[in-house]
PDB file of C-alpha atoms in Angstrom:
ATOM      1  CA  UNK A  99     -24.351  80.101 -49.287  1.00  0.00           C
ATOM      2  CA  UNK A 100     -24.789  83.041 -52.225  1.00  0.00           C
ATOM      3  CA  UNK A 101     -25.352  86.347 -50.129  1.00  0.00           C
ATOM      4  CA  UNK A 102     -26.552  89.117 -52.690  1.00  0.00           C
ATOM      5  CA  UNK A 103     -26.284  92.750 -51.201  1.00  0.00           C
ATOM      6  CA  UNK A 104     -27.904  95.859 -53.002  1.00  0.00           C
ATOM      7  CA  UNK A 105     -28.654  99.264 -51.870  1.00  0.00           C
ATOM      8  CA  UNK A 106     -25.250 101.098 -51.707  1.00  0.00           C
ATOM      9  CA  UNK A 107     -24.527 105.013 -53.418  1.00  0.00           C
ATOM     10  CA  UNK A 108     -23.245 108.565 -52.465  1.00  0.00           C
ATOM     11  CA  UNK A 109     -24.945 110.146 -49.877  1.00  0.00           C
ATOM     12  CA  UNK A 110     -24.403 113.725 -48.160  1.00  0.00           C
ATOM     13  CA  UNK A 111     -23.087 113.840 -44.444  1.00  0.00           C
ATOM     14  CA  UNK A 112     -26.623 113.231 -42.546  1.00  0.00           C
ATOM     15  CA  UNK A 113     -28.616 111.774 -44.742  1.00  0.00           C
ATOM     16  CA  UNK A 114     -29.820 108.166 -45.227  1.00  0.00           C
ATOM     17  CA  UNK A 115     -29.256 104.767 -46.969  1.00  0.00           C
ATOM     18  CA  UNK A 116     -30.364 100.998 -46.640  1.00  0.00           C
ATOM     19  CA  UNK A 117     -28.998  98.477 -47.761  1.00  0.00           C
ATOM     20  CA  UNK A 118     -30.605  95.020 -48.358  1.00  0.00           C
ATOM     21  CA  UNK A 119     -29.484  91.231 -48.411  1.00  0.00           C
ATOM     22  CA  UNK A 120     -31.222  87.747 -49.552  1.00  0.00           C
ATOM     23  CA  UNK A 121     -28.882  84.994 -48.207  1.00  0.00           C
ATOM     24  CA  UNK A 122     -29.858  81.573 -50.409  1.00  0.00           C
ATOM     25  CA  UNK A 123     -28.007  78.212 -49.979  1.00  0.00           C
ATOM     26  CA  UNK A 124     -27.555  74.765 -48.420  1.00  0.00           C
ATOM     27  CA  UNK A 125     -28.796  75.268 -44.976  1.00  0.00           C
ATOM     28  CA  UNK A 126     -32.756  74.260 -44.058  1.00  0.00           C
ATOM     29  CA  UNK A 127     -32.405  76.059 -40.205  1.00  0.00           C
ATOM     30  CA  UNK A 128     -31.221  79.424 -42.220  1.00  0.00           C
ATOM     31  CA  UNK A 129     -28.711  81.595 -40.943  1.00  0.00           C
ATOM     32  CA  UNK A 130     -27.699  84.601 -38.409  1.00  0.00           C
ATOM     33  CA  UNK A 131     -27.235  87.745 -40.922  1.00  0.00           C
ATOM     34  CA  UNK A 132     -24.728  90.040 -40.532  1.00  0.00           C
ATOM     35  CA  UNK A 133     -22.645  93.149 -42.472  1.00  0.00           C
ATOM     36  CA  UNK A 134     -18.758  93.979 -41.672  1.00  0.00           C
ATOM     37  CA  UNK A 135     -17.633  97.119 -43.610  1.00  0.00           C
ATOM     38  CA  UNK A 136     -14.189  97.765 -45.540  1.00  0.00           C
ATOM     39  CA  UNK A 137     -12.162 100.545 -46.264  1.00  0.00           C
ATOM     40  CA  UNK A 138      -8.539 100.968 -48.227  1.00  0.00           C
ATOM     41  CA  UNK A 139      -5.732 100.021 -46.342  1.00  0.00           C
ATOM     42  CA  UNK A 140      -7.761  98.805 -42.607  1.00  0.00           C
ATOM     43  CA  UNK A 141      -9.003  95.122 -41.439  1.00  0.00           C
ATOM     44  CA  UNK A 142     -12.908  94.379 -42.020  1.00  0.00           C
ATOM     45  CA  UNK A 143     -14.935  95.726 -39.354  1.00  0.00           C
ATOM     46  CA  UNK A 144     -17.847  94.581 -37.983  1.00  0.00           C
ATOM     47  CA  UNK A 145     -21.133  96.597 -37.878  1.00  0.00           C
ATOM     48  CA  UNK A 146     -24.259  94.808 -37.052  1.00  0.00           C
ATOM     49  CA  UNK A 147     -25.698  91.536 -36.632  1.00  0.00           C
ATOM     50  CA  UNK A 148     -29.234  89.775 -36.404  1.00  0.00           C
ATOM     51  CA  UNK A 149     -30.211  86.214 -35.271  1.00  0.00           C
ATOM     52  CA  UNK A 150     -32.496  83.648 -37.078  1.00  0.00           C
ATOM     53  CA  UNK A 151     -35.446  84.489 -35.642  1.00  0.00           C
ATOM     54  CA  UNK A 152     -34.928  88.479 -35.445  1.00  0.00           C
ATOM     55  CA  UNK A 153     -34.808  88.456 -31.510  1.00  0.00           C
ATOM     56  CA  UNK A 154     -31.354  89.098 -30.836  1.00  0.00           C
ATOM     57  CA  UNK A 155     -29.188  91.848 -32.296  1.00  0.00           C
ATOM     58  CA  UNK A 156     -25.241  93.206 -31.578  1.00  0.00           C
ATOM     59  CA  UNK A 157     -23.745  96.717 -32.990  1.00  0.00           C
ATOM     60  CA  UNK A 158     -20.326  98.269 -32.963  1.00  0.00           C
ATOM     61  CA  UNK A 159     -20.189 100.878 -30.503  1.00  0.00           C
ATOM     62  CA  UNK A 160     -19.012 102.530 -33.471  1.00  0.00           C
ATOM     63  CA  UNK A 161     -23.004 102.498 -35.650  1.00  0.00           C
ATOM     64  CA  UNK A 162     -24.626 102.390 -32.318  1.00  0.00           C
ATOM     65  CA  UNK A 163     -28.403 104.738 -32.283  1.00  0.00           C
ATOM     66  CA  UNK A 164     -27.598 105.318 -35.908  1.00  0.00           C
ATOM     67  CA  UNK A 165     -27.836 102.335 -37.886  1.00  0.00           C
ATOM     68  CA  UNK A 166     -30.825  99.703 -37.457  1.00  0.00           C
ATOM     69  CA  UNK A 167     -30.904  95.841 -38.264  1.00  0.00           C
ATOM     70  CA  UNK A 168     -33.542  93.829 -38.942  1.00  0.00           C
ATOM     71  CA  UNK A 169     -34.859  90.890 -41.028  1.00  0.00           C
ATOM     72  CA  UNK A 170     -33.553  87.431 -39.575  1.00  0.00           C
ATOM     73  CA  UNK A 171     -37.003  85.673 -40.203  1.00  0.00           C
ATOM     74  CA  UNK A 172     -37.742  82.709 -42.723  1.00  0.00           C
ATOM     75  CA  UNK A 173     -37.140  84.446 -45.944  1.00  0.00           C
ATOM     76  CA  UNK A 174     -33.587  85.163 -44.654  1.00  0.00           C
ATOM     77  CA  UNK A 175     -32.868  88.756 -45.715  1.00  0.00           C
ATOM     78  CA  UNK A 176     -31.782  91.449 -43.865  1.00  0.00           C
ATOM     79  CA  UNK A 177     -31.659  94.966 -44.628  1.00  0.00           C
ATOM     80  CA  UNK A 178     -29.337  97.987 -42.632  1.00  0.00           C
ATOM     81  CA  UNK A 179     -31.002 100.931 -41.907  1.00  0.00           C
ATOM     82  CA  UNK A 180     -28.242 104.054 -42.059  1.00  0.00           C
ATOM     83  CA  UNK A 181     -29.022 106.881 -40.420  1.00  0.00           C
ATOM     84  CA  UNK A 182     -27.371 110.472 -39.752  1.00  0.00           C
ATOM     85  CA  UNK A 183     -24.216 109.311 -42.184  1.00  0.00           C
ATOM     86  CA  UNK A 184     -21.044 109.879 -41.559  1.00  0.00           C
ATOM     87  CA  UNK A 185     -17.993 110.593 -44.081  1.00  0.00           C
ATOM     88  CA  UNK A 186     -16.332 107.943 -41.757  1.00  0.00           C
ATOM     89  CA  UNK A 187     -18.579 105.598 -42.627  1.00  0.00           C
ATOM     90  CA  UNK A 188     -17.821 105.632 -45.986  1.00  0.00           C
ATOM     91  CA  UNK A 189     -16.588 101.768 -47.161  1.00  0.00           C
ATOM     92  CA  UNK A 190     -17.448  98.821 -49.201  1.00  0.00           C
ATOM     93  CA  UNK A 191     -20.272  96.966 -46.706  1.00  0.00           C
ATOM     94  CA  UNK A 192     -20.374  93.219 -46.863  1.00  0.00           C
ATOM     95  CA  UNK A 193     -23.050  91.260 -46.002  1.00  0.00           C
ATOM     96  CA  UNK A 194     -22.355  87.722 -44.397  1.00  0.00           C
ATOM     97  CA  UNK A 195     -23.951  84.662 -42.501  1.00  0.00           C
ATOM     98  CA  UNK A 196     -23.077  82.143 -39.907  1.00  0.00           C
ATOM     99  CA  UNK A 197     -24.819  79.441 -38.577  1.00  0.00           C
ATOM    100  CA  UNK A 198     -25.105  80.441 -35.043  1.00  0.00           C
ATOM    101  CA  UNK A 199     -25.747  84.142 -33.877  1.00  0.00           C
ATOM    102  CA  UNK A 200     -22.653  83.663 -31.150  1.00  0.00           C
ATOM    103  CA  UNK A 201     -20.192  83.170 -33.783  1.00  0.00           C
ATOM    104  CA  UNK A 202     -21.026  87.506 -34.819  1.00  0.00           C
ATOM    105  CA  UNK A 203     -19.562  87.799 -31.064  1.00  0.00           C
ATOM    106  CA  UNK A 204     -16.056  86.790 -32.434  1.00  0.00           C
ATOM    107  CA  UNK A 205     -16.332  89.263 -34.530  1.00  0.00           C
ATOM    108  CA  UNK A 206     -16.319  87.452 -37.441  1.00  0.00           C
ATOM    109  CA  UNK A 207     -18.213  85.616 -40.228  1.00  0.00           C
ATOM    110  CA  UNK A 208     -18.600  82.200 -42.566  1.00  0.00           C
ATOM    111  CA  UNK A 209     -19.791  83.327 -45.241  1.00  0.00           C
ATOM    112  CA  UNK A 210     -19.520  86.476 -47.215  1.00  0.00           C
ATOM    113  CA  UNK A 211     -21.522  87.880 -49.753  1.00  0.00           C
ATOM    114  CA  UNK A 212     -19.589  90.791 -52.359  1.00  0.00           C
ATOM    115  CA  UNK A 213     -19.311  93.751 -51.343  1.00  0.00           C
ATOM    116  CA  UNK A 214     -21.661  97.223 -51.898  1.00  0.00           C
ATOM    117  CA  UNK A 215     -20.114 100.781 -51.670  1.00  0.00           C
ATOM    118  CA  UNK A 216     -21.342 103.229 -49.386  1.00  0.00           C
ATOM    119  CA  UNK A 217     -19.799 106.866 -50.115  1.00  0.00           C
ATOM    120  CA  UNK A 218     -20.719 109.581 -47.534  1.00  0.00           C
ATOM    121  CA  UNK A 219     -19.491 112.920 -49.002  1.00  0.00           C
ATOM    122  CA  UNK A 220     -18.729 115.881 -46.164  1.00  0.00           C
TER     123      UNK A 220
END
């Protein structure tokens, strides 16, 4: 699966950003979409996922009323809608893809795209 992210850049505490995905590959049922974000020196964390048909989605408590999902449908991309930025959300975002929806409950991902920087300045 090739997962190419683009959107990423500097943006001022409160402002906006959305990043975009196109996930391309082997499987014919396409996949649940996902991004996990990345900063120095701290695990992956997960941020948002979106099911294969768009119906289901999961957030970290963390992104929660800020950030918006959506995409999932037969084109498989998916795009993250930022809103009211945080300088603690500053981190290289990743998007990924699994084959089932459930798997995004784990917490973790299949397949991972590279990653796009998101820099939030106070």
């Amino acid at each position: 699966v090739q997962l190419q992210a683009s959107g990423g850049g500097l943006v001022q505490a409160g402002g906006s950003l959305r990043l975009s995905c196109a996930a391309s590959g082997r499987s014919r049922s396409g996949y649940a979409l996902g991004w996990f974000r990345q900063t120095a020196g701290k695990a992956r964390e997960f941020v948002a996922a979106i099911s294969k048909g768009g119906s289901q989605t999961d957030y970290s408590d963390s992104v929660k009323g800020r950030f918006t999902i959506s995409g999932g449908g037969a084109e498989d991309t998916v795009s993250l809608q930022m809103n009211n930025l945080k300088p603690e959300d500053t981190a290289v975002y990743f998007c990924t893809a699994n084959d089932r929806f459930s798997t995004f409950y784990g917490r973790t991902a299949d397949y991972w795209g590279q990653g796009t920087l998101v820099t939030v300045s106070s």
